[in-house]
Tab-separated table of C-alpha atoms in Angstrom:
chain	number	residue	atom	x	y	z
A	81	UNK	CA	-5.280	-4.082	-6.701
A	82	UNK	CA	-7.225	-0.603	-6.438
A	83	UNK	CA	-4.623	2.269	-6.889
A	84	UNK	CA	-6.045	4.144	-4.242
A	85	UNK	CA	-5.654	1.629	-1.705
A	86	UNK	CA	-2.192	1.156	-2.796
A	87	UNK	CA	-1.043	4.922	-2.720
A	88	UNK	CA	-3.985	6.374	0.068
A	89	UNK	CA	-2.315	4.826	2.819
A	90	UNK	CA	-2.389	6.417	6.489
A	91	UNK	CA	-2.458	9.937	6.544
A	92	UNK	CA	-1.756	10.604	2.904
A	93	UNK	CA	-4.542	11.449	0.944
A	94	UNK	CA	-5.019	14.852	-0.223
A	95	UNK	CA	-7.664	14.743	-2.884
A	96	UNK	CA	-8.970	18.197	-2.728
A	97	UNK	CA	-8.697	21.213	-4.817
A	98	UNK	CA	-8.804	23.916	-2.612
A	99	UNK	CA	-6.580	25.062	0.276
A	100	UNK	CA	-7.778	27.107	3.523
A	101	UNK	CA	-4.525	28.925	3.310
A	102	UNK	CA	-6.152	31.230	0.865
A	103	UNK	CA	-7.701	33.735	2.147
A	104	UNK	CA	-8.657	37.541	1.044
A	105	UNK	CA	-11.141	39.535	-1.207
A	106	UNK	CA	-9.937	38.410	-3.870
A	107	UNK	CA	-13.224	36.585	-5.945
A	108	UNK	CA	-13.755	32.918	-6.462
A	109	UNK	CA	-16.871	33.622	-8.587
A	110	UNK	CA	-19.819	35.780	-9.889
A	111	UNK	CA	-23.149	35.135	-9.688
A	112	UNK	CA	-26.259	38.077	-10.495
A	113	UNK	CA	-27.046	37.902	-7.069
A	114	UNK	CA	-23.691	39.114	-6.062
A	115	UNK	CA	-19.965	38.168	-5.604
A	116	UNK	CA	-18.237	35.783	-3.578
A	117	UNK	CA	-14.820	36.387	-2.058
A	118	UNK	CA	-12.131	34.551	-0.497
A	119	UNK	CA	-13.136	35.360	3.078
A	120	UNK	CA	-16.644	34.242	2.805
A	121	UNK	CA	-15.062	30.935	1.045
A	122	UNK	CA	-13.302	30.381	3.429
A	123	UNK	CA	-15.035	31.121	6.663
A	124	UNK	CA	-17.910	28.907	4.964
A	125	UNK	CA	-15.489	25.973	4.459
A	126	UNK	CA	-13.414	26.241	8.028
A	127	UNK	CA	-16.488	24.994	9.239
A	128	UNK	CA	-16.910	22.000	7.748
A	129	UNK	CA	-15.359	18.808	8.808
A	130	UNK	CA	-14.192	18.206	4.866
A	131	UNK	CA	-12.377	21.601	5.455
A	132	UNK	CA	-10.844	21.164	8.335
A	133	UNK	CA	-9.508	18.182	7.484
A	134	UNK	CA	-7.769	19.484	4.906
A	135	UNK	CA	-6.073	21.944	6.738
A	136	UNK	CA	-5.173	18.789	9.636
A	137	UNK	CA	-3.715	17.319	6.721
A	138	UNK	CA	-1.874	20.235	5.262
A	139	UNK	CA	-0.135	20.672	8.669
A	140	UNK	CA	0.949	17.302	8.603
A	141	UNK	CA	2.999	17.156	4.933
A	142	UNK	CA	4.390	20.508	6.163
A	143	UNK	CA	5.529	19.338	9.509
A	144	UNK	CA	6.764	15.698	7.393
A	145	UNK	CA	8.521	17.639	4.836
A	146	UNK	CA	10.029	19.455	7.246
A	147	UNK	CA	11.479	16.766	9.377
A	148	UNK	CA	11.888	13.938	6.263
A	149	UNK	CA	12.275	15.733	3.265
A	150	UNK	CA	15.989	14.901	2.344
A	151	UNK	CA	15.294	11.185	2.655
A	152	UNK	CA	12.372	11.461	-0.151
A	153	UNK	CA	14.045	12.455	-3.142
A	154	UNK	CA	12.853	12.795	-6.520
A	155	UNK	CA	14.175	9.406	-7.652
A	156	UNK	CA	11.751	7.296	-4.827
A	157	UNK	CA	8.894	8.985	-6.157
A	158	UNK	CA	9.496	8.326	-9.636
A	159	UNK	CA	10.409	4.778	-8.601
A	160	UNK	CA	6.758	4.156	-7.258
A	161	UNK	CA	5.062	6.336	-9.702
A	162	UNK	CA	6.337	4.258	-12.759
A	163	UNK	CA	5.715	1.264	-10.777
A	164	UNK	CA	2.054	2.349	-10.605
A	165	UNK	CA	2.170	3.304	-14.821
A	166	UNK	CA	3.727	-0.368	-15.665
A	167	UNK	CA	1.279	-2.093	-13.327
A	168	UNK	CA	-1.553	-0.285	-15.415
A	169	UNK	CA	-0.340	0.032	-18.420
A	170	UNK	CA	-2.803	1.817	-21.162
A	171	UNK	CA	-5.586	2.072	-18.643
A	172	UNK	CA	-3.373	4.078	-16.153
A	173	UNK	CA	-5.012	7.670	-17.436
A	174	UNK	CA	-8.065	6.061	-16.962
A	175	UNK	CA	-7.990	4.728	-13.441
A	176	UNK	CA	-6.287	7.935	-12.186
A	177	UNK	CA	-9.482	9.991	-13.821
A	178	UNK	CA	-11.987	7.647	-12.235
A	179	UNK	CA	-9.828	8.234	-8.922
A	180	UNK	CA	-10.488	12.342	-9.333
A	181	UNK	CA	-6.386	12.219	-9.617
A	182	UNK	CA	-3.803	13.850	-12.261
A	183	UNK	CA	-0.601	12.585	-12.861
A	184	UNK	CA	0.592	15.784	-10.384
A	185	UNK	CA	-1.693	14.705	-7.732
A	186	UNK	CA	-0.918	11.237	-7.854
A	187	UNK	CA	3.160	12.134	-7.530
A	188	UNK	CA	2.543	14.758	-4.449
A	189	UNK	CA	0.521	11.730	-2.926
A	190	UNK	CA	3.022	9.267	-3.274
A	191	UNK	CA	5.952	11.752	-1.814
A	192	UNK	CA	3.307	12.131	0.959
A	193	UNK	CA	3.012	8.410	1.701
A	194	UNK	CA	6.777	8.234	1.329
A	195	UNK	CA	7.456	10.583	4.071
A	196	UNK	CA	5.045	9.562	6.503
A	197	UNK	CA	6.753	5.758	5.827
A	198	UNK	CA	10.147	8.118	7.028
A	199	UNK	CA	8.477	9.110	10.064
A	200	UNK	CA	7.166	5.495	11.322
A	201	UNK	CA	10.788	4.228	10.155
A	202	UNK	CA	12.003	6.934	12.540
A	203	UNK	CA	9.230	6.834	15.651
A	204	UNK	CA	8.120	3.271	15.514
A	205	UNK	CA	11.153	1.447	17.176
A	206	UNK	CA	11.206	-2.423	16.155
A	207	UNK	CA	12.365	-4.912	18.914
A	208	UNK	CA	13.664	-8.114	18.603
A	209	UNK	CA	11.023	-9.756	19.856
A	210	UNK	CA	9.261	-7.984	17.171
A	211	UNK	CA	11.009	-9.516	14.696
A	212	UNK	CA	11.435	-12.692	15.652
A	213	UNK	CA	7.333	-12.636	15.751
A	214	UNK	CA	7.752	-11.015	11.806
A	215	UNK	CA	10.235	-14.492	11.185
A	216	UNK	CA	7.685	-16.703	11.763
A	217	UNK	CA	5.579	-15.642	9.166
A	218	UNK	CA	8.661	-14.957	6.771
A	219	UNK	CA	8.185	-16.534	3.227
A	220	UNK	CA	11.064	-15.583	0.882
A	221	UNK	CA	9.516	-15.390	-2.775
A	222	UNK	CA	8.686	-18.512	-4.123
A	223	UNK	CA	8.069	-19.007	-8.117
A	224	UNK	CA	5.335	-21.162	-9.485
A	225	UNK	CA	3.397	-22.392	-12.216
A	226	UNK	CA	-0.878	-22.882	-12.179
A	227	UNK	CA	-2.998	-24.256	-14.471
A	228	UNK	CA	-6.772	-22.671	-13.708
A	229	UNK	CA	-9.616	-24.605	-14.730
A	230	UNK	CA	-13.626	-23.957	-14.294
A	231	UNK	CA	-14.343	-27.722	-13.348
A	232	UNK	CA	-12.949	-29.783	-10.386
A	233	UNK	CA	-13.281	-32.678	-12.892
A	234	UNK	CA	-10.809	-31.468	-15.025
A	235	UNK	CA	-8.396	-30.416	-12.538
A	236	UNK	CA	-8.457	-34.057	-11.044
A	237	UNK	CA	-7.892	-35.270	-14.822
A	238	UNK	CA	-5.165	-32.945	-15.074
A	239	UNK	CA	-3.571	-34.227	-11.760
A	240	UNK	CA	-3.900	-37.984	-12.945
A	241	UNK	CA	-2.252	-36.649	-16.549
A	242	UNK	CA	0.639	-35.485	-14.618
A	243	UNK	CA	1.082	-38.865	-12.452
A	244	UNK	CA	1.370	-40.707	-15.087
A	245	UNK	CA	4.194	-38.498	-16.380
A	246	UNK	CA	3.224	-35.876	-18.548
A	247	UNK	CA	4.184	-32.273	-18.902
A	248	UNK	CA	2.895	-29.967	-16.347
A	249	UNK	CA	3.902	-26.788	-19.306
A	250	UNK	CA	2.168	-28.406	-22.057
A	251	UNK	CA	-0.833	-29.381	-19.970
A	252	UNK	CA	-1.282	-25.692	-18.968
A	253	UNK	CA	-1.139	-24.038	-22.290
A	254	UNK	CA	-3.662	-27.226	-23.259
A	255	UNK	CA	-5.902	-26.941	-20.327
A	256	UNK	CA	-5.696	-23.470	-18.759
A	257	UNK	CA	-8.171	-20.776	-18.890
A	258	UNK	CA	-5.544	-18.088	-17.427
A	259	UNK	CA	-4.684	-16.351	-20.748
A	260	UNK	CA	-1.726	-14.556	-18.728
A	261	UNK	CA	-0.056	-17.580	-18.181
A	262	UNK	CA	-1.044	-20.702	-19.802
A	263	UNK	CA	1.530	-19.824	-22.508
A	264	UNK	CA	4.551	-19.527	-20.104
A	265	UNK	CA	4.034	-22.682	-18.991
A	266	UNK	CA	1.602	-21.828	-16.662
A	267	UNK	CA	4.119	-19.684	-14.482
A	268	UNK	CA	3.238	-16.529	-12.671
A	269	UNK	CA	5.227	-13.876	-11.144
A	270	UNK	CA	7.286	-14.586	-7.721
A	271	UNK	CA	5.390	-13.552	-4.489
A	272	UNK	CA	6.043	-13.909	-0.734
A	273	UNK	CA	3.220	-14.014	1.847
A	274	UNK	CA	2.862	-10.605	1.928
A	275	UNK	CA	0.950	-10.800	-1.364
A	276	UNK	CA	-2.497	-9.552	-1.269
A	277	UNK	CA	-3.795	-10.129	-4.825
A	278	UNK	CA	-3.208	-13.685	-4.745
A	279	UNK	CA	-5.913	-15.935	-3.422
A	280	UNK	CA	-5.186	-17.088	0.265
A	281	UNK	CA	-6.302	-20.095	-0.648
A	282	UNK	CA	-3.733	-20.563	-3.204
A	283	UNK	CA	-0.510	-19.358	-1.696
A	284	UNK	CA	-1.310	-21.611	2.084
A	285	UNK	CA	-1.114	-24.550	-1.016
A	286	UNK	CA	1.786	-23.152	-3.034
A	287	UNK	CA	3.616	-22.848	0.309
A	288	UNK	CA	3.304	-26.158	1.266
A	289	UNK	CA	4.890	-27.656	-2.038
A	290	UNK	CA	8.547	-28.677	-2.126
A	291	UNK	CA	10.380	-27.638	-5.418
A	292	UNK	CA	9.523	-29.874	-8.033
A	293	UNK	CA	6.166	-31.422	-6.844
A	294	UNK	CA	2.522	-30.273	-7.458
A	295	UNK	CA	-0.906	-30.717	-6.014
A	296	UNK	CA	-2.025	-33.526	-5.865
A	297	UNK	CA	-5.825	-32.428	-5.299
A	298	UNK	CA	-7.557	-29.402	-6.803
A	299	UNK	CA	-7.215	-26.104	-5.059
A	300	UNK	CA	-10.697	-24.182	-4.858
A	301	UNK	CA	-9.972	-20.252	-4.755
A	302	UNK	CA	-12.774	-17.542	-6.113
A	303	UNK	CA	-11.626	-18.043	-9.392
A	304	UNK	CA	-11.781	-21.801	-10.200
A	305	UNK	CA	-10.097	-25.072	-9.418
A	306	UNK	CA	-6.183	-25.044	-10.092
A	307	UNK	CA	-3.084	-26.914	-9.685
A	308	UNK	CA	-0.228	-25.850	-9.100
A	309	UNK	CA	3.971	-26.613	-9.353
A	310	UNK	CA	6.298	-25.271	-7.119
A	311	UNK	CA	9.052	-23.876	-9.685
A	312	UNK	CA	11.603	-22.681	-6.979
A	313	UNK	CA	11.352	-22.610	-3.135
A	314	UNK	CA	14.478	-20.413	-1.963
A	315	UNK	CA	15.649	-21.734	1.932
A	316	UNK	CA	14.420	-19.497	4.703
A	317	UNK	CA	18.081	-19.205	5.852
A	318	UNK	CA	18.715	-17.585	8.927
A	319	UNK	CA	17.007	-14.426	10.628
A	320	UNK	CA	20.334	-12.155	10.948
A	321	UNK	CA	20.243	-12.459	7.131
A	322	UNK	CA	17.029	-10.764	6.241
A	323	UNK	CA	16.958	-8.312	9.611
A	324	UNK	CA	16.707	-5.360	6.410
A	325	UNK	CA	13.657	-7.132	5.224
A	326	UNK	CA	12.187	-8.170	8.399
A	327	UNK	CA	11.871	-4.389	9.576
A	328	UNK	CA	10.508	-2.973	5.967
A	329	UNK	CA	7.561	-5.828	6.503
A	330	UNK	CA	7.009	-4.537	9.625
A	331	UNK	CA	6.993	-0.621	8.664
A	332	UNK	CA	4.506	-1.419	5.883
A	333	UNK	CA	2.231	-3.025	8.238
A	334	UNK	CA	2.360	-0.062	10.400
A	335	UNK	CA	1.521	1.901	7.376
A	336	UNK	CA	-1.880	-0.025	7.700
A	337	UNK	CA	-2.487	0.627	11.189
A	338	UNK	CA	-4.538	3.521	12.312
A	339	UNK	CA	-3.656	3.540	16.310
A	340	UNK	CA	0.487	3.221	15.177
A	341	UNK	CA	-0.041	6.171	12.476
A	342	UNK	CA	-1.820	8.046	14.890
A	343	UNK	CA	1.017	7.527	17.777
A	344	UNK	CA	3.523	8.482	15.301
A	345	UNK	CA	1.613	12.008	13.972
A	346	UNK	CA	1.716	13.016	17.315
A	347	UNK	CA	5.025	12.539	18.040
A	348	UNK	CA	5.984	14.495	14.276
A	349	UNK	CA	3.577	17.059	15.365
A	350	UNK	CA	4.812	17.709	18.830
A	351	UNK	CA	8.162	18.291	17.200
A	352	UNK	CA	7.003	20.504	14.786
A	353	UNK	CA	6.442	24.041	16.361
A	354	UNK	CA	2.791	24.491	15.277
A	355	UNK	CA	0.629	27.227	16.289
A	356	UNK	CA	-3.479	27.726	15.246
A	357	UNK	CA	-3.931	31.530	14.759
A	358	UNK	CA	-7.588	31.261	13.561
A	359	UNK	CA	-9.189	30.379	16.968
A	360	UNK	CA	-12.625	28.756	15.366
A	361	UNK	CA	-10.125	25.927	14.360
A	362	UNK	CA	-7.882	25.695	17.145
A	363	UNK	CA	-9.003	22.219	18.110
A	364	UNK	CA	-8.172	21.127	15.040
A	365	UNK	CA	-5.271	19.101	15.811
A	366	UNK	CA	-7.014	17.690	18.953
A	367	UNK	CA	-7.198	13.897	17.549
A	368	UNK	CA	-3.322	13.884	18.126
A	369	UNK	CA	-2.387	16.536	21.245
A	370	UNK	CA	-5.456	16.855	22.678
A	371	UNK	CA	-5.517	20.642	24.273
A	372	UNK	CA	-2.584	21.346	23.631
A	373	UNK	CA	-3.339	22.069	20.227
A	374	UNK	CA	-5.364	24.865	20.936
A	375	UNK	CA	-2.109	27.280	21.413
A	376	UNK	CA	1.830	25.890	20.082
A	377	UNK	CA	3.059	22.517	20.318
A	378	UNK	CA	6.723	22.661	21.685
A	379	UNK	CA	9.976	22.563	19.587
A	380	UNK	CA	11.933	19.874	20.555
Protein backbone atom coordinates (compact mmCIF):
# COMPACT_ATOMS: atom_id res chain seq x y z
CA UNK A 1 0.00 0.00 0.00
CA UNK A 2 1.17 3.71 -0.93
CA UNK A 3 2.66 5.34 2.28
CA UNK A 4 0.99 8.40 1.65
CA UNK A 5 -2.33 7.05 1.60
CA UNK A 6 -1.58 5.25 4.70
CA UNK A 7 -0.19 8.28 6.80
CA UNK A 8 -2.13 11.45 4.61
CA UNK A 9 -5.29 10.67 6.07
CA UNK A 10 -8.04 13.50 6.76
CA UNK A 11 -6.70 16.64 7.62
CA UNK A 12 -3.11 15.64 8.13
CA UNK A 13 -0.92 16.41 5.49
CA UNK A 14 1.50 19.09 5.82
CA UNK A 15 3.95 18.71 3.00
CA UNK A 16 5.19 22.17 2.67
CA UNK A 17 8.30 23.95 3.52
CA UNK A 18 7.34 27.21 4.34
CA UNK A 19 5.09 28.71 7.04
CA UNK A 20 2.94 32.09 6.73
CA UNK A 21 3.79 32.70 10.31
CA UNK A 22 6.97 34.25 9.12
CA UNK A 23 6.81 37.38 8.41
CA UNK A 24 9.34 40.57 8.39
CA UNK A 25 12.24 42.16 6.31
CA UNK A 26 14.22 39.81 6.93
CA UNK A 27 15.47 38.32 3.10
CA UNK A 28 14.51 35.04 1.58
CA UNK A 29 16.80 35.71 -1.43
CA UNK A 30 18.90 37.93 -3.81
CA UNK A 31 18.52 38.36 -7.16
CA UNK A 32 20.48 41.51 -9.45
CA UNK A 33 17.28 42.89 -9.94
CA UNK A 34 16.77 43.41 -6.30
CA UNK A 35 15.91 41.72 -2.93
CA UNK A 36 13.07 39.91 -1.71
CA UNK A 37 11.85 40.08 1.88
CA UNK A 38 9.64 38.31 4.12
CA UNK A 39 6.70 40.68 3.70
CA UNK A 40 6.57 40.56 0.01
CA UNK A 41 6.86 36.53 0.50
CA UNK A 42 4.42 36.47 2.27
CA UNK A 43 1.77 38.84 1.10
CA UNK A 44 2.51 37.04 -2.40
CA UNK A 45 1.77 33.59 -0.89
CA UNK A 46 -1.44 34.62 1.51
CA UNK A 47 -2.99 34.83 -1.66
CA UNK A 48 -2.79 31.74 -2.99
CA UNK A 49 -5.05 28.91 -2.24
CA UNK A 50 -1.68 26.54 -1.64
CA UNK A 51 -0.92 29.25 1.05
CA UNK A 52 -3.77 29.55 2.67
CA UNK A 53 -4.19 26.22 3.10
CA UNK A 54 -1.34 25.90 4.87
CA UNK A 55 -2.08 28.30 7.31
CA UNK A 56 -6.00 26.38 7.62
CA UNK A 57 -3.93 23.56 8.36
CA UNK A 58 -1.48 25.06 10.76
CA UNK A 59 -4.47 26.27 12.86
CA UNK A 60 -5.75 22.98 13.01
CA UNK A 61 -2.48 20.87 14.60
CA UNK A 62 -2.31 23.91 16.93
CA UNK A 63 -5.87 23.84 18.03
CA UNK A 64 -5.38 19.49 18.07
CA UNK A 65 -2.30 19.73 20.02
CA UNK A 66 -3.83 21.83 22.17
CA UNK A 67 -6.87 19.88 23.06
CA UNK A 68 -5.13 16.08 22.42
CA UNK A 69 -1.68 16.40 22.98
CA UNK A 70 -1.23 14.29 26.25
CA UNK A 71 -2.96 11.33 24.64
CA UNK A 72 -0.22 11.30 21.64
CA UNK A 73 2.89 10.57 23.23
CA UNK A 74 6.15 9.91 21.86
CA UNK A 75 5.83 6.12 22.13
CA UNK A 76 2.45 6.02 19.52
CA UNK A 77 4.39 7.79 17.09
CA UNK A 78 7.31 5.71 17.17
CA UNK A 79 4.95 2.72 17.22
CA UNK A 80 3.53 3.70 13.67
CA UNK A 81 6.67 5.16 12.39
CA UNK A 82 8.64 1.80 12.78
CA UNK A 83 5.65 0.10 11.58
CA UNK A 84 5.99 2.13 8.37
CA UNK A 85 10.23 1.33 8.34
CA UNK A 86 9.53 -2.66 8.79
CA UNK A 87 6.75 -2.61 6.21
CA UNK A 88 9.44 -1.03 3.76
CA UNK A 89 12.30 -2.24 4.73
CA UNK A 90 15.57 -1.03 2.58
CA UNK A 91 13.40 0.93 0.21
CA UNK A 92 11.87 3.04 3.09
CA UNK A 93 14.49 6.16 2.34
CA UNK A 94 13.48 5.78 -0.97
CA UNK A 95 9.71 5.93 -0.92
CA UNK A 96 9.79 8.76 1.67
CA UNK A 97 12.16 10.84 -1.01
CA UNK A 98 9.83 10.07 -3.88
CA UNK A 99 6.98 11.26 -1.35
CA UNK A 100 8.99 14.91 -0.94
CA UNK A 101 9.12 13.55 2.94
CA UNK A 102 12.15 13.26 5.60
CA UNK A 103 12.14 11.02 8.29
CA UNK A 104 11.10 14.46 10.51
CA UNK A 105 8.28 15.16 8.27
CA UNK A 106 7.01 11.84 8.10
CA UNK A 107 6.99 11.63 12.28
CA UNK A 108 5.21 15.29 12.66
CA UNK A 109 2.65 13.77 10.07
CA UNK A 110 1.96 10.77 11.79
CA UNK A 111 1.54 12.71 15.39
CA UNK A 112 -0.81 14.84 13.21
CA UNK A 113 -2.95 11.92 12.02
CA UNK A 114 -2.75 10.58 15.56
CA UNK A 115 -4.36 13.51 17.08
CA UNK A 116 -6.95 14.21 14.72
CA UNK A 117 -7.86 10.13 15.30
CA UNK A 118 -8.10 11.73 19.29
CA UNK A 119 -10.46 14.23 18.23
CA UNK A 120 -13.02 11.89 16.14
CA UNK A 121 -12.51 9.32 19.18
CA UNK A 122 -13.66 12.28 21.28
CA UNK A 123 -16.51 14.16 18.88
CA UNK A 124 -17.77 11.27 16.87
CA UNK A 125 -20.07 9.46 19.46
CA UNK A 126 -20.65 5.65 18.40
CA UNK A 127 -24.19 4.19 19.12
CA UNK A 128 -25.19 0.89 19.50
CA UNK A 129 -26.94 0.65 16.64
CA UNK A 130 -23.74 1.68 15.17
CA UNK A 131 -22.10 -1.11 16.21
CA UNK A 132 -24.24 -3.66 15.88
CA UNK A 133 -24.23 -2.43 11.96
CA UNK A 134 -19.98 -2.63 12.42
CA UNK A 135 -20.82 -6.62 13.84
CA UNK A 136 -22.18 -7.64 10.86
CA UNK A 137 -19.33 -7.12 8.88
CA UNK A 138 -16.92 -8.29 11.79
CA UNK A 139 -14.28 -10.90 10.59
CA UNK A 140 -11.80 -11.76 13.39
CA UNK A 141 -8.34 -12.56 11.61
CA UNK A 142 -8.31 -15.60 9.87
CA UNK A 143 -4.82 -17.40 8.78
CA UNK A 144 -4.37 -19.06 5.46
CA UNK A 145 -2.31 -20.65 3.02
CA UNK A 146 -2.45 -19.88 -1.21
CA UNK A 147 -0.85 -21.38 -3.82
CA UNK A 148 -0.86 -18.65 -6.96
CA UNK A 149 -0.63 -19.95 -10.29
CA UNK A 150 -0.70 -18.10 -13.93
CA UNK A 151 -3.04 -20.86 -15.52
CA UNK A 152 -6.60 -21.92 -14.45
CA UNK A 153 -5.43 -25.34 -15.76
CA UNK A 154 -3.04 -25.78 -13.26
CA UNK A 155 -4.95 -24.57 -10.44
CA UNK A 156 -7.76 -27.19 -11.31
CA UNK A 157 -4.78 -29.86 -11.44
CA UNK A 158 -3.68 -28.67 -8.23
CA UNK A 159 -7.26 -28.97 -6.73
CA UNK A 160 -7.64 -32.64 -8.14
CA UNK A 161 -3.84 -33.30 -6.54
CA UNK A 162 -5.20 -32.34 -3.28
CA UNK A 163 -8.54 -34.61 -3.54
CA UNK A 164 -6.84 -37.32 -3.99
CA UNK A 165 -4.84 -36.66 -0.82
CA UNK A 166 -1.80 -34.91 -1.27
CA UNK A 167 -0.07 -32.14 0.57
CA UNK A 168 -1.48 -28.77 0.17
CA UNK A 169 2.47 -27.38 1.69
CA UNK A 170 4.39 -29.38 -0.65
CA UNK A 171 2.15 -28.61 -3.60
CA UNK A 172 2.69 -24.85 -2.97
CA UNK A 173 6.39 -24.70 -2.70
CA UNK A 174 6.07 -27.18 -6.05
CA UNK A 175 3.53 -25.19 -7.86
CA UNK A 176 3.45 -21.59 -6.60
CA UNK A 177 4.68 -18.58 -8.29
CA UNK A 178 4.34 -16.38 -4.92
CA UNK A 179 8.06 -16.36 -3.95
CA UNK A 180 6.86 -14.82 -0.45
CA UNK A 181 5.14 -17.74 0.41
CA UNK A 182 5.41 -20.84 -1.51
CA UNK A 183 8.20 -21.82 0.94
CA UNK A 184 6.05 -21.47 4.15
CA UNK A 185 3.79 -23.68 2.93
CA UNK A 186 2.04 -21.36 1.03
CA UNK A 187 0.83 -19.33 4.21
CA UNK A 188 0.43 -15.62 4.36
CA UNK A 189 0.03 -13.25 7.11
CA UNK A 190 -3.43 -13.13 9.22
CA UNK A 191 -5.96 -10.46 7.97
CA UNK A 192 -9.56 -9.51 8.86
CA UNK A 193 -11.92 -7.83 6.36
CA UNK A 194 -10.65 -4.70 6.91
CA UNK A 195 -7.67 -5.60 4.72
CA UNK A 196 -7.20 -3.51 1.74
CA UNK A 197 -4.13 -5.02 0.02
CA UNK A 198 -5.62 -8.29 -0.34
CA UNK A 199 -7.67 -9.01 -3.41
CA UNK A 200 -11.53 -8.81 -2.67
CA UNK A 201 -11.85 -11.50 -4.62
CA UNK A 202 -9.73 -13.61 -2.51
CA UNK A 203 -10.71 -12.86 1.04
CA UNK A 204 -15.05 -13.18 0.04
CA UNK A 205 -13.36 -17.01 -0.83
CA UNK A 206 -11.01 -17.36 2.13
CA UNK A 207 -14.00 -16.31 4.28
CA UNK A 208 -16.18 -18.78 3.20
CA UNK A 209 -13.76 -21.80 4.02
CA UNK A 210 -14.15 -23.75 7.26
CA UNK A 211 -10.75 -24.61 8.99
CA UNK A 212 -9.21 -27.34 7.33
CA UNK A 213 -10.85 -27.32 3.81
CA UNK A 214 -9.77 -25.53 0.56
CA UNK A 215 -11.20 -24.41 -2.72
CA UNK A 216 -12.43 -26.52 -4.51
CA UNK A 217 -12.44 -24.28 -7.82
CA UNK A 218 -9.84 -21.71 -8.83
CA UNK A 219 -10.15 -18.23 -7.48
CA UNK A 220 -9.51 -15.50 -10.30
CA UNK A 221 -8.07 -12.20 -8.56
CA UNK A 222 -5.70 -9.55 -10.67
CA UNK A 223 -2.91 -11.57 -10.01
CA UNK A 224 -3.65 -15.15 -11.21
CA UNK A 225 -5.68 -18.20 -10.38
CA UNK A 226 -5.13 -19.52 -6.68
CA UNK A 227 -6.29 -21.87 -4.15
CA UNK A 228 -6.46 -21.50 -1.08
CA UNK A 229 -6.61 -23.43 2.73
CA UNK A 230 -8.18 -22.04 5.53
CA UNK A 231 -5.32 -22.56 8.30
CA UNK A 232 -7.38 -21.18 11.32
CA UNK A 233 -10.88 -19.57 11.45
CA UNK A 234 -11.15 -18.05 15.14
CA UNK A 235 -15.27 -18.05 16.28
CA UNK A 236 -16.92 -14.68 15.94
CA UNK A 237 -17.92 -15.00 19.64
CA UNK A 238 -20.12 -12.57 20.96
CA UNK A 239 -20.41 -8.66 20.31
CA UNK A 240 -19.87 -7.46 24.13
CA UNK A 241 -16.48 -9.16 23.61
CA UNK A 242 -14.94 -7.12 20.88
CA UNK A 243 -17.07 -3.65 21.77
CA UNK A 244 -12.96 -2.20 22.01
CA UNK A 245 -12.51 -3.37 18.50
CA UNK A 246 -15.81 -2.66 17.11
CA UNK A 247 -15.39 1.21 17.91
CA UNK A 248 -11.50 1.45 16.63
CA UNK A 249 -13.06 -0.04 13.11
CA UNK A 250 -15.41 2.45 13.20
CA UNK A 251 -12.98 5.53 14.13
CA UNK A 252 -10.70 4.45 11.27
CA UNK A 253 -13.45 4.57 8.88
CA UNK A 254 -14.27 7.97 9.98
CA UNK A 255 -10.70 8.78 9.41
CA UNK A 256 -11.70 8.15 5.67
CA UNK A 257 -14.64 10.23 5.58
CA UNK A 258 -14.49 13.78 4.48
CA UNK A 259 -18.17 15.08 5.70
CA UNK A 260 -17.33 13.22 9.49
CA UNK A 261 -13.68 14.93 9.50
CA UNK A 262 -15.13 18.00 8.51
CA UNK A 263 -18.04 17.86 11.37
CA UNK A 264 -15.43 17.06 13.80
CA UNK A 265 -12.79 20.18 12.76
CA UNK A 266 -15.46 22.33 13.44
CA UNK A 267 -16.38 21.26 16.56
CA UNK A 268 -12.17 21.28 17.64
CA UNK A 269 -12.11 24.62 16.10
CA UNK A 270 -15.06 26.18 17.78
CA UNK A 271 -13.40 25.14 21.00
CA UNK A 272 -10.29 26.49 20.24
CA UNK A 273 -10.33 30.36 20.78
CA UNK A 274 -9.09 31.35 17.29
CA UNK A 275 -8.90 34.75 16.02
CA UNK A 276 -7.67 35.93 12.11
CA UNK A 277 -5.72 39.22 12.63
CA UNK A 278 -4.65 39.54 8.93
CA UNK A 279 -8.10 40.51 7.48
CA UNK A 280 -7.21 39.42 3.61
CA UNK A 281 -7.44 35.85 5.17
CA UNK A 282 -10.13 36.09 7.53
CA UNK A 283 -12.37 33.71 5.63
CA UNK A 284 -9.99 31.34 5.85
CA UNK A 285 -11.55 29.05 8.18
CA UNK A 286 -14.97 29.49 6.43
CA UNK A 287 -15.17 25.67 5.13
CA UNK A 288 -15.77 24.80 8.90
CA UNK A 289 -17.61 28.07 10.79
CA UNK A 290 -18.75 29.75 8.05
CA UNK A 291 -18.72 33.72 9.14
CA UNK A 292 -17.91 33.28 12.08
CA UNK A 293 -14.48 32.82 11.23
CA UNK A 294 -13.99 36.12 10.08
CA UNK A 295 -13.54 37.52 13.88
CA UNK A 296 -12.94 34.70 17.18
CA UNK A 297 -14.50 31.47 17.50
CA UNK A 298 -15.77 31.11 21.18
CA UNK A 299 -13.94 29.31 24.08
CA UNK A 300 -15.93 26.77 25.35
Amino acid sequence: MDLMKKVLLGFASIAMAFTLAACGSKTVATTSGGKITQDEYYSSLKDTSNGKQVLQEMIVNKVLEKQYGDKVTKKVVDKQYNAYKDQYGSSFKDILASNGMTEASLRKQIRSNALLKEAVKDNDKISSSDLKKEWKSYQPKVTVAQILVSKKSTAEDVIKQLNDGKDFAKLAKKYSTDSSSKNKGGKIAPFDDTNTTLDSDFKDAAFKLDEGKYTTKPVKTQYGYQVIKMLDKPAKGKMSDHTKELKERIWNKDMSDAPTLRKVITKVLKKGNVTIKDKDLKNVLDEYLGNSSSSSTSSK
